[in-house]
Amino acid sequence: MKIKISLLVLVAGYIVYFFGAWLKISHQSHAETLFIIGTVLKAGGLLLLVVSLLTHPRIKAFLREK
């Protein structure tokens, strides 16, 4: 999996979360749902980013060095 995909998921999570915050401030419905979706996307993007970084060959070699 490429790092670009995990960054896109992370950015999408922030966009959805901020849109949910805007809806919450303006007292619109379904703001809590967007907060939950944004949080899940941010956590998933961060998890994908960590996994893709730890499985990258250059970082594996860097972690093996003394």
N, CA, C and O atoms as a DFTB+ gen file, in Angstrom:
264 C
 N C O
     1  1       0.838      -1.170       0.000
     2  2       0.000       0.000       0.000
     3  2       0.889       1.241       0.000
     4  3       1.885       1.305       0.720
     5  1       0.528       2.187      -0.788
     6  2       1.331       3.390      -0.899
     7  2       1.012       4.362       0.231
     8  3      -0.079       4.350       0.802
     9  1       1.979       5.189       0.531
    10  2       1.818       6.183       1.583
    11  2       0.805       7.241       1.158
    12  3       0.144       7.841       2.005
    13  1       0.678       7.475      -0.151
    14  2      -0.272       8.461      -0.648
    15  2      -1.699       8.125      -0.230
    16  3      -2.468       9.014       0.133
    17  1      -2.047       6.859      -0.280
    18  2      -3.404       6.445       0.070
    19  2      -3.678       6.710       1.538
    20  3      -4.751       7.201       1.889
    21  1      -2.727       6.394       2.392
    22  2      -2.932       6.629       3.816
    23  2      -3.015       8.120       4.125
    24  3      -3.781       8.530       4.997
    25  1      -2.228       8.937       3.414
    26  2      -2.323      10.381       3.605
    27  2      -3.657      10.926       3.111
    28  3      -4.221      11.833       3.722
    29  1      -4.162      10.382       2.013
    30  2      -5.471      10.802       1.518
    31  2      -6.583      10.453       2.501
    32  3      -7.497      11.251       2.710
    33  1      -6.514       9.274       3.102
    34  2      -7.513       8.881       4.096
    35  2      -7.421       9.793       5.317
    36  3      -8.445      10.188       5.875
    37  1      -6.212      10.125       5.730
    38  2      -6.012      11.004       6.873
    39  2      -6.554      12.407       6.595
    40  3      -7.229      12.994       7.442
    41  1      -6.263      12.937       5.423
    42  2      -6.762      14.272       5.058
    43  2      -8.279      14.263       4.924
    44  3      -8.941      15.217       5.335
    45  1      -8.834      13.207       4.357
    46  2     -10.286      13.091       4.253
    47  2     -10.926      13.064       5.635
    48  3     -11.994      13.641       5.839
    49  1     -10.277      12.399       6.581
    50  2     -10.783      12.374       7.946
    51  2     -10.816      13.759       8.566
    52  3     -11.784      14.112       9.240
    53  1      -9.771      14.547       8.348
    54  2      -9.749      15.912       8.874
    55  2     -10.818      16.783       8.214
    56  3     -11.455      17.594       8.886
    57  1     -11.016      16.624       6.924
    58  2     -12.028      17.414       6.222
    59  2     -13.422      17.077       6.742
    60  3     -14.212      17.979       7.019
    61  1     -13.729      15.796       6.875
    62  2     -15.038      15.385       7.379
    63  2     -15.223      15.857       8.819
    64  3     -16.309      16.299       9.193
    65  1     -14.173      15.765       9.624
    66  2     -14.267      16.185      11.021
    67  2     -14.523      17.686      11.130
    68  3     -15.354      18.115      11.930
    69  1     -13.815      18.487      10.331
    70  2     -14.025      19.941      10.383
    71  2     -15.392      20.325       9.830
    72  3     -16.006      21.275      10.316
    73  1     -15.881      19.604       8.822
    74  2     -17.226      19.856       8.325
    75  2     -18.264      19.516       9.397
    76  3     -19.258      20.225       9.552
    77  1     -18.028      18.437      10.129
    78  2     -18.913      18.092      11.246
    79  2     -18.873      19.135      12.342
    80  3     -19.897      19.421      12.962
    81  1     -17.700      19.711      12.591
    82  2     -17.595      20.778      13.594
    83  2     -18.372      22.010      13.151
    84  3     -19.027      22.665      13.961
    85  1     -18.295      22.322      11.857
    86  2     -19.059      23.454      11.341
    87  2     -20.557      23.210      11.479
    88  3     -21.308      24.118      11.837
    89  1     -20.992      21.977      11.193
    90  2     -22.403      21.646      11.365
    91  2     -22.819      21.698      12.832
    92  3     -23.938      22.103      13.151
    93  1     -21.925      21.293      13.714
    94  2     -22.232      21.332      15.151
    95  2     -22.377      22.776      15.634
    96  3     -23.263      23.078      16.434
    97  1     -21.514      23.662      15.155
    98  2     -21.589      25.066      15.550
    99  2     -22.877      25.701      15.038
   100  3     -23.490      26.516      15.727
   101  1     -23.286      25.325      13.821
   102  2     -24.503      25.900      13.255
   103  2     -25.758      25.121      13.648
   104  3     -26.836      25.382      13.113
   105  1     -25.636      24.183      14.560
   106  2     -26.746      23.408      15.126
   107  2     -27.540      22.644      14.063
   108  3     -28.770      22.611      14.091
   109  1     -26.822      22.042      13.141
   110  2     -27.458      21.225      12.118
   111  2     -27.521      19.770      12.589
   112  3     -26.837      19.371      13.532
   113  1     -28.353      19.001      11.909
   114  2     -28.483      17.595      12.295
   115  2     -27.330      16.774      11.711
   116  3     -26.663      17.205      10.770
   117  1     -27.114      15.641      12.255
   118  2     -26.106      14.660      11.834
   119  2     -24.667      15.137      12.019
   120  3     -23.761      14.607      11.375
   121  1     -24.443      16.103      12.864
   122  2     -23.070      16.555      13.116
   123  2     -22.294      15.491      13.884
   124  3     -21.108      15.279      13.633
   125  1     -22.963      14.825      14.814
   126  2     -22.279      13.790      15.596
   127  2     -21.843      12.633      14.713
   128  3     -20.789      12.037      14.936
   129  1     -22.658      12.314      13.707
   130  2     -22.313      11.243      12.782
   131  2     -21.039      11.592      12.007
   132  3     -20.172      10.742      11.806
   133  1     -20.938      12.847      11.576
   134  2     -19.741      13.262      10.857
   135  2     -18.523      13.298      11.769
   136  3     -17.409      13.029      11.321
   137  1     -18.723      13.628      13.054
   138  2     -17.618      13.554      14.005
   139  2     -17.098      12.120      14.107
   140  3     -15.889      11.889      14.113
   141  1     -18.004      11.178      14.187
   142  2     -17.608       9.765      14.316
   143  2     -16.908       9.285      13.047
   144  3     -15.873       8.623      13.121
   145  1     -17.468       9.614      11.886
   146  2     -16.863       9.198      10.619
   147  2     -15.489       9.831      10.462
   148  3     -14.542       9.166      10.041
   149  1     -15.373      11.111      10.798
   150  2     -14.081      11.785      10.702
   151  2     -13.046      11.192      11.630
   152  3     -11.881      11.049      11.259
   153  1     -13.464      10.846      12.839
   154  2     -12.535      10.242      13.789
   155  2     -12.071       8.867      13.321
   156  3     -10.896       8.524      13.453
   157  1     -12.988       8.090      12.779
   158  2     -12.626       6.762      12.270
   159  2     -11.668       6.892      11.081
   160  3     -10.702       6.138      10.973
   161  1     -11.941       7.850      10.191
   162  2     -11.047       8.041       9.052
   163  2      -9.668       8.522       9.492
   164  3      -8.656       8.086       8.944
   165  1      -9.622       9.422      10.482
   166  2      -8.318       9.892      10.960
   167  2      -7.542       8.760      11.618
   168  3      -6.342       8.617      11.386
   169  1      -8.208       7.961      12.431
   170  2      -7.521       6.845      13.089
   171  2      -7.079       5.806      12.066
   172  3      -5.971       5.277      12.162
   173  1      -7.925       5.510      11.095
   174  2      -7.560       4.553      10.054
   175  2      -6.418       5.048       9.199
   176  3      -5.525       4.275       8.851
   177  1      -6.430       6.327       8.851
   178  2      -5.347       6.899       8.060
   179  2      -4.034       6.890       8.807
   180  3      -2.982       6.606       8.234
   181  1      -4.098       7.203      10.088
   182  2      -2.880       7.182      10.894
   183  2      -2.345       5.761      11.037
   184  3      -1.136       5.539      10.961
   185  1      -3.231       4.813      11.240
   186  2      -2.812       3.413      11.344
   187  2      -2.211       2.922      10.029
   188  3      -1.187       2.240      10.031
   189  1      -2.846       3.267       8.906
   190  2      -2.292       2.887       7.599
   191  2      -0.941       3.541       7.357
   192  3      -0.044       2.921       6.785
   193  1      -0.790       4.781       7.784
   194  2       0.483       5.481       7.612
   195  2       1.597       4.803       8.402
   196  3       2.701       4.614       7.891
   197  1       1.306       4.440       9.644
   198  2       2.313       3.779      10.476
   199  2       2.681       2.418       9.886
   200  3       3.858       2.062       9.827
   201  1       1.685       1.665       9.455
   202  2       1.956       0.342       8.889
   203  2       2.759       0.462       7.599
   204  3       3.711      -0.287       7.384
   205  1       2.371       1.409       6.738
   206  2       3.106       1.538       5.481
   207  2       4.519       2.062       5.703
   208  3       5.428       1.707       4.953
   209  1       4.720       2.891       6.709
   210  2       6.077       3.349       7.002
   211  2       6.937       2.232       7.593
   212  3       8.114       2.108       7.255
   213  1       6.361       1.434       8.459
   214  2       7.139       0.356       9.082
   215  2       7.443      -0.781       8.118
   216  3       8.394      -1.531       8.341
   217  1       6.671      -0.927       7.067
   218  2       6.935      -1.998       6.104
   219  2       7.757      -1.521       4.914
   220  3       8.073      -2.320       4.033
   221  1       8.106      -0.256       4.867
   222  2       8.928       0.271       3.771
   223  2      10.350      -0.273       3.905
   224  3      10.889      -0.301       5.012
   225  1      10.969      -0.705       2.801
   226  2      12.296      -1.326       2.882
   227  2      13.385      -0.419       3.455
   228  3      14.238      -0.889       4.208
   229  1      13.374       0.857       3.116
   230  2      14.409       1.756       3.630
   231  2      14.289       1.950       5.135
   232  3      15.298       2.017       5.837
   233  1      13.070       2.039       5.626
   234  2      12.880       2.213       7.071
   235  2      13.215       0.920       7.802
   236  3      13.737       0.954       8.916
   237  1      12.917      -0.220       7.183
   238  2      13.319      -1.506       7.791
   239  2      14.835      -1.565       7.939
   240  3      15.349      -1.989       8.975
   241  1      15.544      -1.139       6.904
   242  2      17.012      -1.162       6.950
   243  2      17.522      -0.164       7.996
   244  3      18.486      -0.449       8.706
   245  1      16.890       0.983       8.090
   246  2      17.293       1.986       9.075
   247  2      17.060       1.464      10.495
   248  3      17.891       1.691      11.374
   249  1      15.972       0.787      10.727
   250  2      15.687       0.256      12.064
   251  2      16.603      -0.902      12.439
   252  3      16.840      -1.144      13.623
   253  1      17.123      -1.627      11.435
   254  2      18.038      -2.731      11.711
   255  2      19.456      -2.290      12.017
   256  3      20.207      -3.037      12.644
   257  1      19.842      -1.086      11.587
   258  2      21.197      -0.601      11.808
   259  2      21.434      -0.349      13.285
   260  3      20.511      -0.067      14.049
   261  1      22.711      -0.460      13.668
   262  2      23.066      -0.213      15.063
   263  2      23.600       1.155      15.251
   264  3      23.950       1.534      16.369
